[in-house]
Coordinates of C-alpha atoms in Angstrom, one line a residue:
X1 CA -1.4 18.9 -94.0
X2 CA -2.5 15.1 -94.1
X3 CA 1.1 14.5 -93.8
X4 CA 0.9 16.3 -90.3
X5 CA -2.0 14.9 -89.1
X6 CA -1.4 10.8 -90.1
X7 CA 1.8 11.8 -87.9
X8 CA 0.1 13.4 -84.8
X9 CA -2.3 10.4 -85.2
X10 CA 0.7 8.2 -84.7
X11 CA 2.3 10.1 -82.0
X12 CA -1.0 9.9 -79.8
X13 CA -1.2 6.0 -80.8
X14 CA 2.3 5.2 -79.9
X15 CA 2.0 3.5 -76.1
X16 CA 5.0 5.0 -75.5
X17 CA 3.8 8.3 -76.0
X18 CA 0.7 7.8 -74.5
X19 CA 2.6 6.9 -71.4
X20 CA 5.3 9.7 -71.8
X21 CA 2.3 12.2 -72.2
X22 CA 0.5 11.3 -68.9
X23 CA 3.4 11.3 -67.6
X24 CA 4.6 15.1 -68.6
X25 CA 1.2 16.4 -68.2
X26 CA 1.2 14.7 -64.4
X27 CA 4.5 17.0 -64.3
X28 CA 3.0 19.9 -65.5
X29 CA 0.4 19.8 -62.8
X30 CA 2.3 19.3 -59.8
X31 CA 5.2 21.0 -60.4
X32 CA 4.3 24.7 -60.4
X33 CA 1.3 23.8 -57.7
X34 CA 4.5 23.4 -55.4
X35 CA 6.3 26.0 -56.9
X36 CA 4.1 28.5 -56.2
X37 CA 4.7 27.9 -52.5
X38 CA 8.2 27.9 -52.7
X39 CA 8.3 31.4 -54.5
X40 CA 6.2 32.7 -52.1
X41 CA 8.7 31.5 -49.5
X42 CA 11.7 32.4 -51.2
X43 CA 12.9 29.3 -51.6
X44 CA 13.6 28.6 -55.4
X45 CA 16.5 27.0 -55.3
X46 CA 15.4 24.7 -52.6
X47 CA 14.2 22.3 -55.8
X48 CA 17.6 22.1 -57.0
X49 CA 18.7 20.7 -53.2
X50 CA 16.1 18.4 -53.0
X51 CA 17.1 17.6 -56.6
X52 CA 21.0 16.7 -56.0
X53 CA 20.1 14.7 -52.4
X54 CA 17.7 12.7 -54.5
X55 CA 20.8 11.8 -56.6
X56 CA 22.3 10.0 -53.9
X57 CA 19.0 8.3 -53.2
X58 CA 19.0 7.2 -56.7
X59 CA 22.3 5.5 -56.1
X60 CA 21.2 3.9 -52.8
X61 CA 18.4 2.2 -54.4
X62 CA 20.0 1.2 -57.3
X63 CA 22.9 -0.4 -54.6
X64 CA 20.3 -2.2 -53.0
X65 CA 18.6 -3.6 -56.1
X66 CA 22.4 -5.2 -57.0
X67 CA 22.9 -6.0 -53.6
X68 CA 19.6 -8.1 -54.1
X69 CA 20.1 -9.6 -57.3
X70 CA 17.1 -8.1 -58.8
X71 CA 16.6 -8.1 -62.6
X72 CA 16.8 -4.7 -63.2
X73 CA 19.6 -2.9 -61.2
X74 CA 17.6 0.3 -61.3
X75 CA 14.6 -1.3 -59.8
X76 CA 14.4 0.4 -56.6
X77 CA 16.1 3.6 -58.2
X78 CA 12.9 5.9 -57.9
X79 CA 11.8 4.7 -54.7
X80 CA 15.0 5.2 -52.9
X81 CA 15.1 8.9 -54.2
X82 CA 11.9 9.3 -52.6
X83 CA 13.1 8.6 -49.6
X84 CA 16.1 10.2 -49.6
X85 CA 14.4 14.1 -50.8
X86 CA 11.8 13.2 -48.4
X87 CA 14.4 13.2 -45.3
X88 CA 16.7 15.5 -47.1
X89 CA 13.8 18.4 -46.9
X90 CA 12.6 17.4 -43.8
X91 CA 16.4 17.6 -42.4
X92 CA 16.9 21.2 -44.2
X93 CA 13.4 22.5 -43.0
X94 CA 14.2 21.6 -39.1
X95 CA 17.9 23.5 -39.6
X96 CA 15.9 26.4 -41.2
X97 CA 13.5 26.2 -38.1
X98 CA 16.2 26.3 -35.5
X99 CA 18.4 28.5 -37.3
X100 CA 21.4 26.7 -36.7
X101 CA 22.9 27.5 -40.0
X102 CA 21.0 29.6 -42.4
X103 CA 19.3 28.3 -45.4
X104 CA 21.8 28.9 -47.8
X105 CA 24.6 27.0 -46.2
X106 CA 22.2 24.1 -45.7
X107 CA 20.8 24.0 -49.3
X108 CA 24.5 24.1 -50.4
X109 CA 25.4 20.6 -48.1
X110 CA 22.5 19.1 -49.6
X111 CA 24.0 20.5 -53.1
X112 CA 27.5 18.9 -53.0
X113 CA 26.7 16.4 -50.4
X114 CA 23.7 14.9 -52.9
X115 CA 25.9 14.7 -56.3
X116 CA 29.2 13.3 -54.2
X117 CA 27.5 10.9 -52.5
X118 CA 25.7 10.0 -55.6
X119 CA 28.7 9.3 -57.7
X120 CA 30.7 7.4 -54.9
X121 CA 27.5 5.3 -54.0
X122 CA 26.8 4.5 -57.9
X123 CA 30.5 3.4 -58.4
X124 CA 30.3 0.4 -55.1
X125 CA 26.9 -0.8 -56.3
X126 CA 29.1 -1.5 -59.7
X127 CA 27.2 1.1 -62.0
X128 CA 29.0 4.2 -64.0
X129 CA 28.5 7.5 -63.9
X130 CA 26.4 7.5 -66.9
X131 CA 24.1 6.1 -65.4
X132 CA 23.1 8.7 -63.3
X133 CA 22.7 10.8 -67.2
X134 CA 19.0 9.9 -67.1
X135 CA 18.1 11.0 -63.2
X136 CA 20.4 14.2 -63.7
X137 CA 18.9 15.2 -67.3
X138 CA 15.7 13.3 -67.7
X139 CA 14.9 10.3 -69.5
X140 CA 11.1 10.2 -70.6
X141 CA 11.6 7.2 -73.0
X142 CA 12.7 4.8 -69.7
X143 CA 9.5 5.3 -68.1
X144 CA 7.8 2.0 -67.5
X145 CA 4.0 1.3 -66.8
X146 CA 5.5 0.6 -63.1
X147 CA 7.0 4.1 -63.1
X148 CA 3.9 5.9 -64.3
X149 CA 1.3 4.7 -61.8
X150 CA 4.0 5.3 -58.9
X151 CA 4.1 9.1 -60.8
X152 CA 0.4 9.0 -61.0
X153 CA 0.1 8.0 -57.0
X154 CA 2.6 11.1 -55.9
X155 CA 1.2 12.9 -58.0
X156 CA -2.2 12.6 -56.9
X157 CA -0.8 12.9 -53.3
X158 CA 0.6 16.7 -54.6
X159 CA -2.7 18.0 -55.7
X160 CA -4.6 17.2 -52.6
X161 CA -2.2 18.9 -50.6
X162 CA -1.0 21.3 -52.0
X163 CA -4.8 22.9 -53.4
X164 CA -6.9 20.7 -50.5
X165 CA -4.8 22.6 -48.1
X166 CA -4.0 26.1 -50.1
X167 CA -5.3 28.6 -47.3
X168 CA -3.3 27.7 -44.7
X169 CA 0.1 26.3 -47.0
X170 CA -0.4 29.9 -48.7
X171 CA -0.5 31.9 -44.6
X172 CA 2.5 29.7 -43.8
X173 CA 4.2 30.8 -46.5
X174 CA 3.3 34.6 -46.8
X175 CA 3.7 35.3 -43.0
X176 CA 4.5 32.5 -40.0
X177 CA 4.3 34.9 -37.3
X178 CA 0.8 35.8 -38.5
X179 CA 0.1 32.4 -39.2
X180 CA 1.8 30.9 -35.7
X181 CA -0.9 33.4 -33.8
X182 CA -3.8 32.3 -35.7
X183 CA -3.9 29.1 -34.1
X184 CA -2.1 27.1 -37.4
X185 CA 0.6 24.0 -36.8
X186 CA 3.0 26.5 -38.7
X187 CA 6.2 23.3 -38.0
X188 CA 3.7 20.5 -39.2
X189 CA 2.8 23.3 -42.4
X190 CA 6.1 23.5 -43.1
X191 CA 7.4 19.9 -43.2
X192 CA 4.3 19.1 -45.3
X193 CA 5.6 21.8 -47.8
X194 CA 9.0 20.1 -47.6
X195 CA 7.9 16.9 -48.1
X196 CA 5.3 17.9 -50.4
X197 CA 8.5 19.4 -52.8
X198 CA 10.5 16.0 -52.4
X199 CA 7.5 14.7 -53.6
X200 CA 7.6 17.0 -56.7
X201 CA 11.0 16.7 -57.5
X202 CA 10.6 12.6 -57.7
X203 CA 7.7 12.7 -59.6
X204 CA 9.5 15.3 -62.4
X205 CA 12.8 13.2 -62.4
X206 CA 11.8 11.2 -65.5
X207 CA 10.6 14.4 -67.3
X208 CA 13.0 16.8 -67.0
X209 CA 15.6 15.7 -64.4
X210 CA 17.0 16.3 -61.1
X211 CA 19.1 19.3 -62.5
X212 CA 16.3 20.8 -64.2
X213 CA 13.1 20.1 -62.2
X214 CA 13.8 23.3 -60.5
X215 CA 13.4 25.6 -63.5
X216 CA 9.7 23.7 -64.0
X217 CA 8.7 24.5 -60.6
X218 CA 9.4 28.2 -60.9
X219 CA 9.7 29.4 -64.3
X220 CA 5.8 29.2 -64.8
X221 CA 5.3 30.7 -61.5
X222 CA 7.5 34.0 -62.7
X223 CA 5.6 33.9 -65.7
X224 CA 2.5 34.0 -63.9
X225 CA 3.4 36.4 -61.7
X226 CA 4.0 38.9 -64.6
X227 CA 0.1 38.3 -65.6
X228 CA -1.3 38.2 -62.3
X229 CA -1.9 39.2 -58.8
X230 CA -3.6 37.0 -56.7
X231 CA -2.2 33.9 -55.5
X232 CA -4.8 31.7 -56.6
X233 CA -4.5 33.2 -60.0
X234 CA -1.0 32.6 -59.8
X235 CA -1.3 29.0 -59.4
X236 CA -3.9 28.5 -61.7
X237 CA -1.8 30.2 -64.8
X238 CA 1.1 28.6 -63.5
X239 CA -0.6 24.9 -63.5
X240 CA -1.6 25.9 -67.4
X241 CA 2.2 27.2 -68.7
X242 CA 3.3 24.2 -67.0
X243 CA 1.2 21.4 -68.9
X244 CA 1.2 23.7 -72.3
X245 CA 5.2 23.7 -71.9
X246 CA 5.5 20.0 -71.1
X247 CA 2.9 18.8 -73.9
X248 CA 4.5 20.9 -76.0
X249 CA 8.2 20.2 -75.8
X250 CA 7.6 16.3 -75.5
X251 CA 5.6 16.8 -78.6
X252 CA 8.6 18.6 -80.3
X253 CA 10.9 16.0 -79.2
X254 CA 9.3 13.5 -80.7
X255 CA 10.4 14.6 -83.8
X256 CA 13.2 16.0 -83.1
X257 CA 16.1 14.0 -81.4
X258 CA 16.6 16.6 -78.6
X259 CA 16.1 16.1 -74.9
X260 CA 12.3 16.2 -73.8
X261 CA 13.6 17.9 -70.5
X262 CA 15.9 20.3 -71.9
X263 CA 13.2 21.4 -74.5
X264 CA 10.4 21.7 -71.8
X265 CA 12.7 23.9 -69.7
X266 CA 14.0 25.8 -72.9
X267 CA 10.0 26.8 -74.0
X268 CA 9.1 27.9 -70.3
X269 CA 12.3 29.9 -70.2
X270 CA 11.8 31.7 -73.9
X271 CA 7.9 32.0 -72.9
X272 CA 9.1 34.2 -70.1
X273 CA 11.3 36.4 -72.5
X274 CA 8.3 36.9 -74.9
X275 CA 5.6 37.9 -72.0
X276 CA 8.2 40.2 -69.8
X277 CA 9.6 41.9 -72.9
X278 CA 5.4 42.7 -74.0
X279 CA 4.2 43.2 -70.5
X280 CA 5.3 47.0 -70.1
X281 CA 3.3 47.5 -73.5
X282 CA 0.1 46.4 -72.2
X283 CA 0.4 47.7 -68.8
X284 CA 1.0 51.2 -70.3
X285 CA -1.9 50.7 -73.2
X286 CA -3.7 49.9 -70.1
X287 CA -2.6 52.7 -67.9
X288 CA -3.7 55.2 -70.4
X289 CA -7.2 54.0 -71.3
X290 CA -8.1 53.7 -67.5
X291 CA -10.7 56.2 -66.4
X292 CA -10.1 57.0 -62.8
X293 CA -13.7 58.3 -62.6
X294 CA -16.2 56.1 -65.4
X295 CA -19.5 57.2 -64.1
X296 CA -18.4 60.9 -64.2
X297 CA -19.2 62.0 -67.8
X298 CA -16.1 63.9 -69.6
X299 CA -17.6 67.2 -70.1
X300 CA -15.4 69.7 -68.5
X301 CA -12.4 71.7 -70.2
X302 CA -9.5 72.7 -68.6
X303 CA -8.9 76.5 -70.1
X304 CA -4.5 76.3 -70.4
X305 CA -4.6 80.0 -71.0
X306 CA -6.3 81.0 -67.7
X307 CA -4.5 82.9 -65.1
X308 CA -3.2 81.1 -62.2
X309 CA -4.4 82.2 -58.5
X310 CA -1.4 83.0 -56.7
X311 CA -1.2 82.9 -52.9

């Protein structure tokens, strides 16, 4: 036991886990604060577009940072993946809007368009393709003091819109019609939700990765949703599976040489097992103790011998 706790002592001393932990639980926050929205809209996989454009964004910044002669090739790696998901979503939003194509044919462009573009654009600025390993798959242990207040600024960006602005993100997303004839900016609703998920998927690209920040933004929401039934609630459990599962798993990894990301992912994922597999249980145990009628006291007796009236 002292054993244990001289290493957990270490672990929260380490600056590099100090910064790794603000950095997961910043991840944890925002992540299914977004994803809630994008359930709601039916839009899960729109993370995992948003992810792969970002790829190419990666690459762009990283060919500019050679093309500049900075220091560090990577330099302008993050930044330039902002960008990019930022006019990616916006792009696939307004071709939702119009409904020039539908969303699945768009989210697939942005699928293979975002990992080709990436590899080809990584290859001129003079970079391999493993070094796209630690955008696709996450790479906690690169993240700089630089990279965590630019993490800590999005992040804070997420939180005030996406709870600041919850009422009318959550009519937008439930029911545009209803939402258009109440008087709300339903196109400027929905690019801020776009943008506001380009945002997310940046800001989780160290944790967990482009391929995986997808499962972070929903997995806690379906978890959620098998405990809840409010939307507010919904969030709100969601927000806490998503730091438990990312303070967790880092923690995990830090003795264990296994990917941060692909533990994180792999403890929401089993989590969701364990609660859908005991949910019918309780609902049942739940169903069956329920009096329909508590302020009526139980004192009548059904006689099962009595004759039926007949009509």
């Amino acid at each position: 036991m002292t054993t244990f706790f001289t290493e957990l002592s270490g672990m929260l001393t380490d600056p590099f886990m100090r910064r790794s932990l603000t950095a997961a639980i910043i991840v944890g926050l925002t992540a299914p604060v977004m994803g809630t929205y994008l359930v709601q809209r039916k839009l899960s996989l729109l993370g995992d577009g948003i992810g792969h454009i970002a790829l190419t964004g990666v690459a762009v910044g990283w060919l500019v940072g050679s093309t500049m002669g900075l220091v560090k090739s990577d330099a302008l790696a993050i930044p330039g993946a902002v960008v990019a998901a930022v006019l990616g979503s916006v792009a696939i939003e307004l071709v939702r809007e119009r409904g020039r194509t539908s969303g699945d044919v768009a989210l697939a462009l942005m699928f293979y368009g975002g990992i080709a573009g990436g590899v080809l654009i990584i290859g001129i600025a003079g970079g391999t393709n493993a070094n796209l390993m630690s955008y696709l798959f996450g790479s906690i242990s690169t993240v700089t003091i630089t990279d965590l207040w630019l993490t800590v600024g999005l992040g804070a960006i997420i939180l005030l819109v996406g709870v600041g602005l919850s009422s009318a993100l959550f009519s937008v997303s439930h029911d545009e019609d209803f939402a258009r004839a109440s008087g709300l900016p339903v196109r400027g609703l929905n690019i801020a939700i776009a943008i506001i998920a380009a945002l997310t998927v940046t800001v989780s690209m160290r944790v967990v990765g482009l391929l995986l920040v997808s499962a972070l933004m929903i997995i806690p929401v379906a978890v959620a949703q098998l405990v809840t039934t409010s939307f507010r609630r919904t969030m709100m459990v969601a927000v806490g599976i998503g730091v438990a599962v990312c303070v967790v798993g880092l923690s995990i990894t830090y003795w264990l040489p296994q990917s941060p990301g692909a533990m994180i992912v792999v403890l929401a994922i089993a989590l969701y097992a364990v609660v859908a597999a005991l949910r019918p249980l309780v609902v049942r145990r739940r169903t069956e103790s329920r009096d329909p009628h508590p302020d009526i006291l139980d004192d009548v007796t059904l006689d099962q011998g009595a004759p039926r009236c007949s009509a």
